Coordinates of C-alpha atoms in Angstrom, one line a residue:
M1 CA 72.0 -7.8 -85.1
L2 CA 71.0 -11.1 -86.7
D3 CA 71.3 -9.1 -90.2
Q4 CA 74.7 -7.9 -89.7
M5 CA 76.0 -11.5 -88.7
E6 CA 74.1 -12.6 -91.7
A7 CA 75.9 -10.5 -94.1
G8 CA 79.1 -11.0 -92.5
G9 CA 79.0 -14.8 -93.0
V10 CA 78.4 -15.8 -89.1
I11 CA 75.1 -17.7 -89.5
A12 CA 72.5 -18.6 -92.3
R13 CA 69.0 -18.9 -92.1
V14 CA 68.0 -22.7 -93.1
Q15 CA 65.1 -24.9 -93.5
S16 CA 63.8 -26.9 -90.2
D17 CA 64.5 -30.3 -91.9
Y18 CA 68.4 -29.3 -91.7
V19 CA 68.4 -28.8 -88.2
K20 CA 69.5 -31.6 -85.9
C21 CA 69.8 -29.8 -82.7
V22 CA 67.9 -26.5 -81.5
S23 CA 69.3 -24.5 -78.6
P24 CA 67.6 -21.9 -76.1
T25 CA 68.6 -18.5 -77.1
K26 CA 68.3 -14.9 -75.4
L27 CA 69.4 -11.5 -75.9
V28 CA 71.6 -10.3 -72.9
P29 CA 73.4 -6.9 -72.5
K30 CA 77.5 -7.6 -73.4
D31 CA 78.5 -5.5 -70.4
T32 CA 76.2 -7.1 -67.7
G33 CA 78.3 -6.4 -64.2
K34 CA 80.0 -3.8 -65.5
S35 CA 79.1 -0.3 -63.4
G36 CA 79.2 2.0 -66.4
M37 CA 81.3 4.6 -64.5
T38 CA 83.7 6.9 -66.2
K39 CA 87.4 6.4 -64.4
T40 CA 86.8 9.7 -62.9
Q41 CA 83.4 8.9 -61.2
V42 CA 85.3 5.8 -59.9
I43 CA 87.9 8.0 -58.3
Q44 CA 85.3 10.3 -56.5
K45 CA 83.0 7.5 -55.6
C46 CA 86.3 5.8 -53.5
N47 CA 87.0 9.5 -51.9
D48 CA 83.4 9.8 -51.1
E49 CA 83.3 6.2 -49.2
L50 CA 86.5 6.9 -47.6
R51 CA 84.9 10.3 -46.0
R52 CA 81.6 7.7 -45.1
A53 CA 84.4 5.7 -43.1
G54 CA 85.9 8.8 -41.4
R55 CA 89.2 8.4 -43.5
P56 CA 91.1 11.2 -45.5
P57 CA 90.3 10.8 -49.4
M58 CA 93.3 8.8 -51.2
F59 CA 93.2 10.9 -54.1
K60 CA 93.6 14.9 -54.0
E61 CA 90.8 16.8 -55.7
V62 CA 92.0 20.0 -57.1
P63 CA 89.7 22.9 -55.4
N64 CA 87.3 25.1 -57.5
S65 CA 88.0 23.1 -60.6
N66 CA 86.9 20.3 -62.7
L67 CA 90.1 18.3 -62.7
V68 CA 91.1 15.8 -60.0
D69 CA 94.7 14.9 -59.7
V70 CA 95.2 10.8 -59.3
L71 CA 98.9 10.1 -58.0
G72 CA 100.3 13.0 -60.3
E73 CA 98.1 12.2 -63.4
T74 CA 95.1 14.8 -63.8
F75 CA 91.9 13.8 -65.2
E76 CA 88.8 15.8 -66.4
T77 CA 85.7 15.3 -63.9
V78 CA 82.3 15.1 -65.6
S79 CA 79.4 16.9 -63.8
S80 CA 76.7 14.8 -63.1
N81 CA 73.9 16.8 -65.5
K82 CA 76.2 16.6 -68.5
W83 CA 76.9 12.5 -67.8
E84 CA 75.3 10.2 -70.0
A85 CA 74.5 6.7 -69.7
P86 CA 76.8 4.6 -72.0
K87 CA 75.0 2.7 -74.8
T88 CA 74.0 -0.7 -73.9
K89 CA 75.5 -3.3 -76.2
W90 CA 73.9 -6.5 -76.9
Q91 CA 74.8 -10.2 -77.6
I92 CA 73.2 -13.3 -78.6
V93 CA 73.8 -16.3 -75.9
H94 CA 73.0 -19.9 -76.3
A95 CA 72.4 -22.6 -74.0
Y96 CA 74.1 -25.4 -75.3
K97 CA 73.9 -27.8 -72.3
R98 CA 72.5 -30.7 -73.9
L99 CA 74.7 -30.4 -76.6
N100 CA 77.7 -29.9 -74.6
D101 CA 76.7 -33.0 -72.6
A102 CA 76.8 -35.2 -75.4
T103 CA 80.3 -33.8 -76.8
K104 CA 83.5 -35.0 -76.1
I105 CA 86.6 -32.7 -76.7
P106 CA 90.1 -33.4 -75.5
N107 CA 91.3 -30.2 -73.2
F108 CA 94.2 -28.2 -74.7
A109 CA 97.1 -27.6 -72.3
P110 CA 97.4 -23.5 -72.2
G111 CA 100.8 -23.7 -70.4
D112 CA 101.9 -22.0 -67.0
L113 CA 100.5 -18.6 -67.5
H114 CA 102.9 -17.3 -64.4
A115 CA 105.7 -18.6 -66.5
K116 CA 104.6 -16.6 -69.5
Q117 CA 103.7 -13.3 -67.5
Q118 CA 107.4 -13.6 -66.0
K119 CA 109.0 -13.8 -69.5
M120 CA 107.1 -10.8 -70.2
A121 CA 108.3 -9.0 -67.4
G122 CA 111.0 -6.4 -66.7
K123 CA 111.8 -5.3 -70.3
A124 CA 111.7 -1.5 -71.3
M125 CA 108.6 -1.7 -73.3
G126 CA 105.9 -4.1 -74.0
S127 CA 102.7 -4.5 -76.2
V128 CA 99.6 -6.2 -75.6
I129 CA 97.1 -7.3 -78.4
D130 CA 93.4 -8.6 -78.3
L131 CA 92.3 -10.5 -80.8
A132 CA 88.7 -9.4 -82.0
S133 CA 85.7 -11.8 -82.5
G134 CA 88.4 -14.2 -82.2
Y135 CA 86.0 -17.3 -82.3
Y136 CA 84.4 -16.1 -85.6
A137 CA 87.9 -16.6 -87.2
V138 CA 87.0 -20.4 -87.0
A139 CA 84.9 -22.1 -89.7
M140 CA 82.5 -24.6 -88.3
D141 CA 82.8 -28.0 -89.7
D142 CA 80.1 -28.8 -92.5
N143 CA 79.0 -32.0 -90.3
S144 CA 78.6 -29.7 -87.2
V145 CA 76.6 -27.0 -88.4
P146 CA 73.2 -28.4 -88.4
F147 CA 73.9 -29.0 -84.5
T148 CA 74.5 -25.0 -83.6
A149 CA 70.9 -23.9 -84.8
F150 CA 68.6 -21.7 -83.0
Y151 CA 65.3 -20.5 -83.4
V152 CA 63.8 -16.7 -83.8
P153 CA 60.1 -15.9 -83.5
G154 CA 59.1 -14.4 -86.7
R155 CA 62.2 -15.2 -88.7
G156 CA 62.7 -19.2 -88.4
Y157 CA 66.0 -21.0 -87.8
Y158 CA 69.4 -20.2 -88.0
V159 CA 72.7 -21.9 -87.8
Y160 CA 76.5 -20.9 -87.3
L161 CA 78.8 -20.9 -90.2
R162 CA 81.5 -19.6 -87.9
M163 CA 82.7 -21.0 -84.4
P164 CA 80.3 -19.5 -81.5
M165 CA 80.8 -18.7 -78.0
G166 CA 79.4 -21.4 -75.7
L167 CA 80.3 -24.8 -77.4
T168 CA 82.4 -27.1 -75.2
G169 CA 85.1 -27.3 -77.8
T170 CA 85.2 -23.7 -78.4
P171 CA 88.2 -22.9 -76.3
T172 CA 90.4 -25.8 -77.4
T173 CA 89.4 -25.2 -81.1
F174 CA 90.1 -21.6 -80.7
C175 CA 93.5 -22.0 -78.8
E176 CA 94.5 -24.6 -81.4
M177 CA 93.7 -22.1 -84.3
V178 CA 95.8 -19.3 -82.5
V179 CA 98.8 -21.7 -81.8
S180 CA 98.8 -22.9 -85.8
A181 CA 98.2 -19.2 -87.1
L182 CA 101.1 -17.7 -85.0
D183 CA 103.3 -20.7 -85.6
G184 CA 107.0 -19.5 -84.8
L185 CA 106.2 -16.5 -82.9
L186 CA 104.7 -17.9 -79.9
G187 CA 107.2 -19.2 -77.5
A188 CA 110.1 -16.7 -79.3
D189 CA 108.7 -13.1 -79.1
F190 CA 105.3 -13.4 -78.0
E191 CA 103.1 -15.1 -75.6
N192 CA 99.5 -15.6 -75.5
W193 CA 97.1 -16.7 -73.3
M194 CA 93.6 -17.3 -75.2
D195 CA 93.3 -14.3 -77.2
D196 CA 95.7 -11.7 -75.3
I197 CA 98.6 -11.8 -76.9
C198 CA 102.0 -10.0 -75.5
T199 CA 105.4 -9.1 -76.6
A200 CA 108.0 -7.1 -74.6
H201 CA 111.4 -6.1 -75.5
D202 CA 114.3 -3.9 -74.2
S203 CA 115.0 -1.9 -77.5
F204 CA 112.5 0.0 -79.5
E205 CA 114.3 -1.7 -82.8
E206 CA 113.5 -5.2 -81.7
H207 CA 110.0 -4.2 -80.6
L208 CA 109.1 -2.4 -83.6
A209 CA 110.4 -5.6 -85.7
A210 CA 108.4 -7.9 -83.5
L211 CA 105.3 -6.0 -84.0
T212 CA 105.8 -5.9 -87.7
R213 CA 106.2 -9.7 -88.2
F214 CA 102.7 -10.2 -86.0
L215 CA 101.3 -7.6 -87.9
D216 CA 102.2 -9.3 -91.2
R217 CA 100.9 -12.8 -89.9
V218 CA 97.6 -11.5 -88.6
R219 CA 96.9 -10.1 -92.4
A220 CA 98.4 -13.4 -94.1
T221 CA 95.9 -15.4 -91.7
K222 CA 93.1 -13.0 -92.0
L223 CA 92.8 -12.8 -87.9
S224 CA 91.4 -9.5 -86.4
I225 CA 92.5 -7.3 -83.9
A226 CA 90.7 -5.0 -81.5
P227 CA 92.5 -1.7 -81.9
S228 CA 90.6 -0.2 -78.7
K229 CA 92.3 -2.7 -76.6
M230 CA 95.5 -2.6 -78.4
K231 CA 98.4 -1.1 -76.1
I232 CA 101.8 -0.7 -77.6
F233 CA 105.1 0.6 -76.6
Q234 CA 103.9 0.5 -73.0
A235 CA 106.3 1.1 -70.0
E236 CA 103.8 -0.7 -68.1
F237 CA 101.4 -3.1 -69.2
V238 CA 98.6 -5.7 -68.0
F239 CA 99.0 -9.3 -69.7
A240 CA 96.1 -11.6 -68.7
G241 CA 95.4 -10.2 -65.6
A242 CA 99.2 -8.9 -64.3

């Protein structure tokens, strides 16, 4: 992981005399708190719990089949002897408490989330886009780099060249970057909440044109998006939790 981050220009190894602050660091599972169950397994677990409570199953299971019918939509079940636990992804977490206590950053006013959601609601189609590794899109100020140091036994000291998670100023700086990068798009065809971007229209042509403008801007500003989290041309969609 460190080698990949260093090769990507996110961190750099430095000598101890360059460091001005060192924060505790640990490696934690990225999906902490998630069950790791497939959608079908969750459905089956719901039915089992309802049966234990003496209530009828909510989801209709197809007899003698590996398919389960959920509100008219069919999903393939996964037998327990074939299921494999998902591979654990890891991330580096830093305890920047002392550094954050000494840092004064003005808050960013993100706007009214409900109003943004209402603006996107009721349209024929919508798209939701998630910015990938969003914080790393922001370069650290040269004077701030020595304060982001962490120590790895056997390797030495590292600092961040791109903005890490955990700093008290990270959310404000990131939001300001997004507003600047998407100037002219946000508030018009698009709305955002942190790294969630949404647009919605009643016609295919308008929606396609808006997405084209957005992707052109992403390319021009060198932002990154997460294809696996990108939902486009959806009749129903979730934006910032609703």
